[in-house]
């Protein structure tokens, strides 16, 4: 499904989630708003036939509800929302044997009306920012593989098709408590953000992600990313939520005044130094 939703002129968003070559889709995307702030989230569930779907759905719903009803600052509301999602998914797993042990990743991005941004995540779903053609990853995977790569125990080539590739060190819902990574992110007009499940980043090189994320309109970027991952042989569910920071990408008036002043100083220095 692809949706384009202009949100009071601050951001535009689009998402797409596809089961790919799997029989069911355990990924989930969500989008929510409260006064002056927008939230997008991607979750990748795990834990058997029903468990994976239930975990990602419950987590996205819990994150959206908790964020929307919170009166706290966006960053605190975001952190609380992922903790609440953990509580709700864990509790549901305790009450139904078929759901026992279910869990999910979650990566969420909030941007407020002043273009301030925060990313929170648990697991190996990722956030990226594309600015002026350069793609930057904003999250560190909470996976066994990422830890081995960090410690130098495995090389990137060894990690590529490692059997323990999907093993997570942190999840939403498997334990009664959860440690959430939260960071603020710089947002400028023209920036593009991508939240995605590992079905996307595991299938595409970063250069291809950057190229496809830049496509207009935004819904075509979302579709192109997912289609490319599936075409490249991805065997997993593939989900993306993309966000474009709307605004004038021309230099601000203040920026022009500063640039003119610097130019004048440079001319004066040149003239004076002769
Ligand atoms: Ca996955």
mmCIF file of N, CA and C in Angstrom, residues 160-217:
data_model
loop_
_atom_site.group_PDB
_atom_site.id
_atom_site.type_symbol
_atom_site.label_atom_id
_atom_site.label_comp_id
_atom_site.label_asym_id
_atom_site.label_seq_id
_atom_site.Cartn_x
_atom_site.Cartn_y
_atom_site.Cartn_z
ATOM 1 N N UNK A 160 27.781 -11.176 5.685
ATOM 2 C CA UNK A 160 26.759 -11.022 4.647
ATOM 3 C C UNK A 160 25.712 -12.143 4.645
ATOM 4 N N UNK A 161 26.166 -13.391 4.656
ATOM 5 C CA UNK A 161 25.199 -14.502 4.615
ATOM 6 C C UNK A 161 25.281 -15.362 5.876
ATOM 7 N N UNK A 162 25.627 -14.733 6.978
ATOM 8 C CA UNK A 162 25.785 -15.495 8.221
ATOM 9 C C UNK A 162 24.430 -16.042 8.692
ATOM 10 N N UNK A 163 24.409 -17.319 9.148
ATOM 11 C CA UNK A 163 23.134 -17.907 9.573
ATOM 12 C C UNK A 163 22.484 -17.185 10.760
ATOM 13 N N UNK A 164 23.286 -16.514 11.586
ATOM 14 C CA UNK A 164 22.711 -15.830 12.763
ATOM 15 C C UNK A 164 22.393 -14.371 12.464
ATOM 16 N N UNK A 165 22.296 -14.063 11.202
ATOM 17 C CA UNK A 165 22.089 -12.691 10.749
ATOM 18 C C UNK A 165 20.881 -11.998 11.403
ATOM 19 N N UNK A 166 19.800 -12.762 11.613
ATOM 20 C CA UNK A 166 18.574 -12.149 12.128
ATOM 21 C C UNK A 166 18.485 -12.115 13.649
ATOM 22 N N UNK A 167 19.515 -12.583 14.338
ATOM 23 C CA UNK A 167 19.420 -12.686 15.800
ATOM 24 C C UNK A 167 19.530 -11.301 16.453
ATOM 25 N N UNK A 168 18.511 -10.944 17.232
ATOM 26 C CA UNK A 168 18.485 -9.603 17.823
ATOM 27 C C UNK A 168 18.887 -9.625 19.292
ATOM 28 N N UNK A 169 19.585 -8.601 19.722
ATOM 29 C CA UNK A 169 19.984 -8.471 21.122
ATOM 30 C C UNK A 169 18.924 -7.712 21.924
ATOM 31 N N UNK A 170 18.108 -6.949 21.242
ATOM 32 C CA UNK A 170 17.019 -6.226 21.919
ATOM 33 C C UNK A 170 15.783 -6.315 21.042
ATOM 34 N N UNK A 171 14.642 -6.507 21.674
ATOM 35 C CA UNK A 171 13.370 -6.489 20.937
ATOM 36 C C UNK A 171 12.325 -5.768 21.776
ATOM 37 N N UNK A 172 11.248 -5.403 21.116
ATOM 38 C CA UNK A 172 10.054 -4.923 21.803
ATOM 39 C C UNK A 172 9.223 -6.169 22.128
ATOM 40 N N UNK A 173 8.958 -6.411 23.402
ATOM 41 C CA UNK A 173 7.964 -7.414 23.786
ATOM 42 C C UNK A 173 8.466 -8.725 24.330
ATOM 43 N N UNK A 174 9.729 -9.061 24.122
ATOM 44 C CA UNK A 174 10.181 -10.374 24.585
ATOM 45 C C UNK A 174 10.542 -10.379 26.068
ATOM 46 N N UNK A 175 10.928 -9.223 26.569
ATOM 47 C CA UNK A 175 11.294 -9.115 27.983
ATOM 48 C C UNK A 175 10.359 -8.105 28.656
ATOM 49 N N UNK A 176 10.236 -8.184 29.977
ATOM 50 C CA UNK A 176 9.351 -7.230 30.664
ATOM 51 C C UNK A 176 9.833 -5.781 30.541
ATOM 52 N N UNK A 177 11.132 -5.584 30.413
ATOM 53 C CA UNK A 177 11.654 -4.216 30.265
ATOM 54 C C UNK A 177 12.409 -4.090 28.953
ATOM 55 N N UNK A 178 12.661 -2.860 28.529
ATOM 56 C CA UNK A 178 13.383 -2.657 27.274
ATOM 57 C C UNK A 178 14.250 -1.399 27.359
ATOM 58 N N UNK A 179 15.403 -1.460 26.718
ATOM 59 C CA UNK A 179 16.261 -0.286 26.611
ATOM 60 C C UNK A 179 16.074 0.295 25.212
ATOM 61 N N UNK A 180 15.630 1.530 25.154
ATOM 62 C CA UNK A 180 15.341 2.185 23.869
ATOM 63 C C UNK A 180 16.466 3.169 23.542
ATOM 64 N N UNK A 181 16.958 3.153 22.313
ATOM 65 C CA UNK A 181 17.911 4.183 21.867
ATOM 66 C C UNK A 181 17.123 5.373 21.333
ATOM 67 N N UNK A 182 17.435 6.558 21.859
ATOM 68 C CA UNK A 182 16.749 7.777 21.406
ATOM 69 C C UNK A 182 17.806 8.821 21.079
ATOM 70 N N UNK A 183 17.674 9.463 19.924
ATOM 71 C CA UNK A 183 18.618 10.541 19.611
ATOM 72 C C UNK A 183 17.905 11.644 18.845
ATOM 73 N N UNK A 184 18.425 12.856 18.988
ATOM 74 C CA UNK A 184 17.854 13.946 18.205
ATOM 75 C C UNK A 184 18.561 13.961 16.854
ATOM 76 N N UNK A 185 17.850 14.379 15.826
ATOM 77 C CA UNK A 185 18.440 14.427 14.491
ATOM 78 C C UNK A 185 18.196 15.805 13.881
ATOM 79 N N UNK A 186 19.185 16.258 13.150
ATOM 80 C CA UNK A 186 19.053 17.537 12.464
ATOM 81 C C UNK A 186 18.112 17.352 11.265
ATOM 82 N N UNK A 187 17.221 18.315 11.081
ATOM 83 C CA UNK A 187 16.275 18.267 9.954
ATOM 84 C C UNK A 187 16.354 19.588 9.201
ATOM 85 N N UNK A 188 16.588 19.518 7.901
ATOM 86 C CA UNK A 188 16.587 20.728 7.070
ATOM 87 C C UNK A 188 15.590 20.550 5.938
ATOM 88 N N UNK A 189 15.007 21.635 5.466
ATOM 89 C CA UNK A 189 14.115 21.519 4.317
ATOM 90 C C UNK A 189 14.832 20.801 3.171
ATOM 91 N N UNK A 190 14.136 19.852 2.567
ATOM 92 C CA UNK A 190 14.738 19.093 1.469
ATOM 93 C C UNK A 190 15.296 17.752 1.915
ATOM 94 N N UNK A 191 15.515 17.581 3.232
ATOM 95 C CA UNK A 191 16.000 16.282 3.720
ATOM 96 C C UNK A 191 14.943 15.208 3.464
ATOM 97 N N UNK A 192 15.447 14.009 3.175
ATOM 98 C CA UNK A 192 14.549 12.847 3.084
ATOM 99 C C UNK A 192 14.955 11.839 4.137
ATOM 100 N N UNK A 193 13.974 11.273 4.804
ATOM 101 C CA UNK A 193 14.230 10.247 5.805
ATOM 102 C C UNK A 193 13.597 8.938 5.358
ATOM 103 N N UNK A 194 14.287 7.856 5.697
ATOM 104 C CA UNK A 194 13.783 6.519 5.375
ATOM 105 C C UNK A 194 13.802 5.668 6.639
ATOM 106 N N UNK A 195 12.670 5.093 6.983
ATOM 107 C CA UNK A 195 12.615 4.045 7.997
ATOM 108 C C UNK A 195 12.361 2.746 7.235
ATOM 109 N N UNK A 196 13.050 1.672 7.605
ATOM 110 C CA UNK A 196 12.859 0.437 6.839
ATOM 111 C C UNK A 196 13.152 -0.802 7.672
ATOM 112 N N UNK A 197 12.543 -1.905 7.264
ATOM 113 C CA UNK A 197 12.842 -3.195 7.883
ATOM 114 C C UNK A 197 14.088 -3.779 7.208
ATOM 115 N N UNK A 198 14.629 -4.853 7.808
ATOM 116 C CA UNK A 198 15.870 -5.426 7.271
ATOM 117 C C UNK A 198 15.663 -6.060 5.896
ATOM 118 N N UNK A 199 14.411 -6.333 5.532
ATOM 119 C CA UNK A 199 14.146 -6.841 4.193
ATOM 120 C C UNK A 199 14.588 -5.855 3.113
ATOM 121 N N UNK A 200 14.610 -4.571 3.473
ATOM 122 C CA UNK A 200 15.061 -3.539 2.514
ATOM 123 C C UNK A 200 16.570 -3.361 2.577
ATOM 124 N N UNK A 201 17.083 -3.071 3.784
ATOM 125 C CA UNK A 201 18.515 -2.735 3.828
ATOM 126 C C UNK A 201 19.398 -3.958 3.593
ATOM 127 N N UNK A 202 18.835 -5.170 3.849
ATOM 128 C CA UNK A 202 19.626 -6.373 3.613
ATOM 129 C C UNK A 202 19.738 -6.714 2.134
ATOM 130 N N UNK A 203 18.858 -6.112 1.320
ATOM 131 C CA UNK A 203 18.804 -6.472 -0.096
ATOM 132 C C UNK A 203 19.474 -5.447 -1.005
ATOM 133 N N UNK A 204 19.600 -4.212 -0.530
ATOM 134 C CA UNK A 204 20.105 -3.147 -1.415
ATOM 135 C C UNK A 204 21.375 -2.503 -0.873
ATOM 136 N N UNK A 205 22.286 -2.159 -1.757
ATOM 137 C CA UNK A 205 23.467 -1.388 -1.382
ATOM 138 C C UNK A 205 23.016 0.033 -1.012
ATOM 139 N N UNK A 206 23.810 0.685 -0.159
ATOM 140 C CA UNK A 206 23.420 2.035 0.268
ATOM 141 C C UNK A 206 23.364 3.014 -0.902
ATOM 142 N N UNK A 207 24.217 2.795 -1.912
ATOM 143 C CA UNK A 207 24.193 3.704 -3.066
ATOM 144 C C UNK A 207 22.847 3.605 -3.788
ATOM 145 N N UNK A 208 22.298 2.392 -3.850
ATOM 146 C CA UNK A 208 21.003 2.227 -4.522
ATOM 147 C C UNK A 208 19.862 2.785 -3.660
ATOM 148 N N UNK A 209 19.980 2.609 -2.345
ATOM 149 C CA UNK A 209 18.973 3.190 -1.448
ATOM 150 C C UNK A 209 18.944 4.711 -1.641
ATOM 151 N N UNK A 210 20.138 5.326 -1.672
ATOM 152 C CA UNK A 210 20.215 6.787 -1.827
ATOM 153 C C UNK A 210 19.578 7.230 -3.146
ATOM 154 N N UNK A 211 19.900 6.515 -4.204
ATOM 155 C CA UNK A 211 19.394 6.874 -5.529
ATOM 156 C C UNK A 211 17.865 6.782 -5.589
ATOM 157 N N UNK A 212 17.335 5.708 -5.038
ATOM 158 C CA UNK A 212 15.884 5.497 -5.131
ATOM 159 C C UNK A 212 15.108 6.354 -4.140
ATOM 160 N N UNK A 213 15.741 6.691 -3.031
ATOM 161 C CA UNK A 213 15.080 7.539 -2.028
ATOM 162 C C UNK A 213 14.892 8.966 -2.546
ATOM 163 N N UNK A 214 15.737 9.377 -3.498
ATOM 164 C CA UNK A 214 15.691 10.749 -4.013
ATOM 165 C C UNK A 214 14.608 10.958 -5.072
ATOM 166 N N UNK A 215 13.953 9.874 -5.493
ATOM 167 C CA UNK A 215 12.995 9.955 -6.612
ATOM 168 C C UNK A 215 11.758 10.769 -6.233
ATOM 169 N N UNK A 216 11.223 11.518 -7.183
ATOM 170 C CA UNK A 216 9.950 12.233 -7.015
ATOM 171 C C UNK A 216 8.894 11.596 -7.892
ATOM 172 N N UNK A 217 7.626 11.620 -7.517
ATOM 173 C CA UNK A 217 7.139 12.010 -6.200
ATOM 174 C C UNK A 217 7.495 10.964 -5.142
#
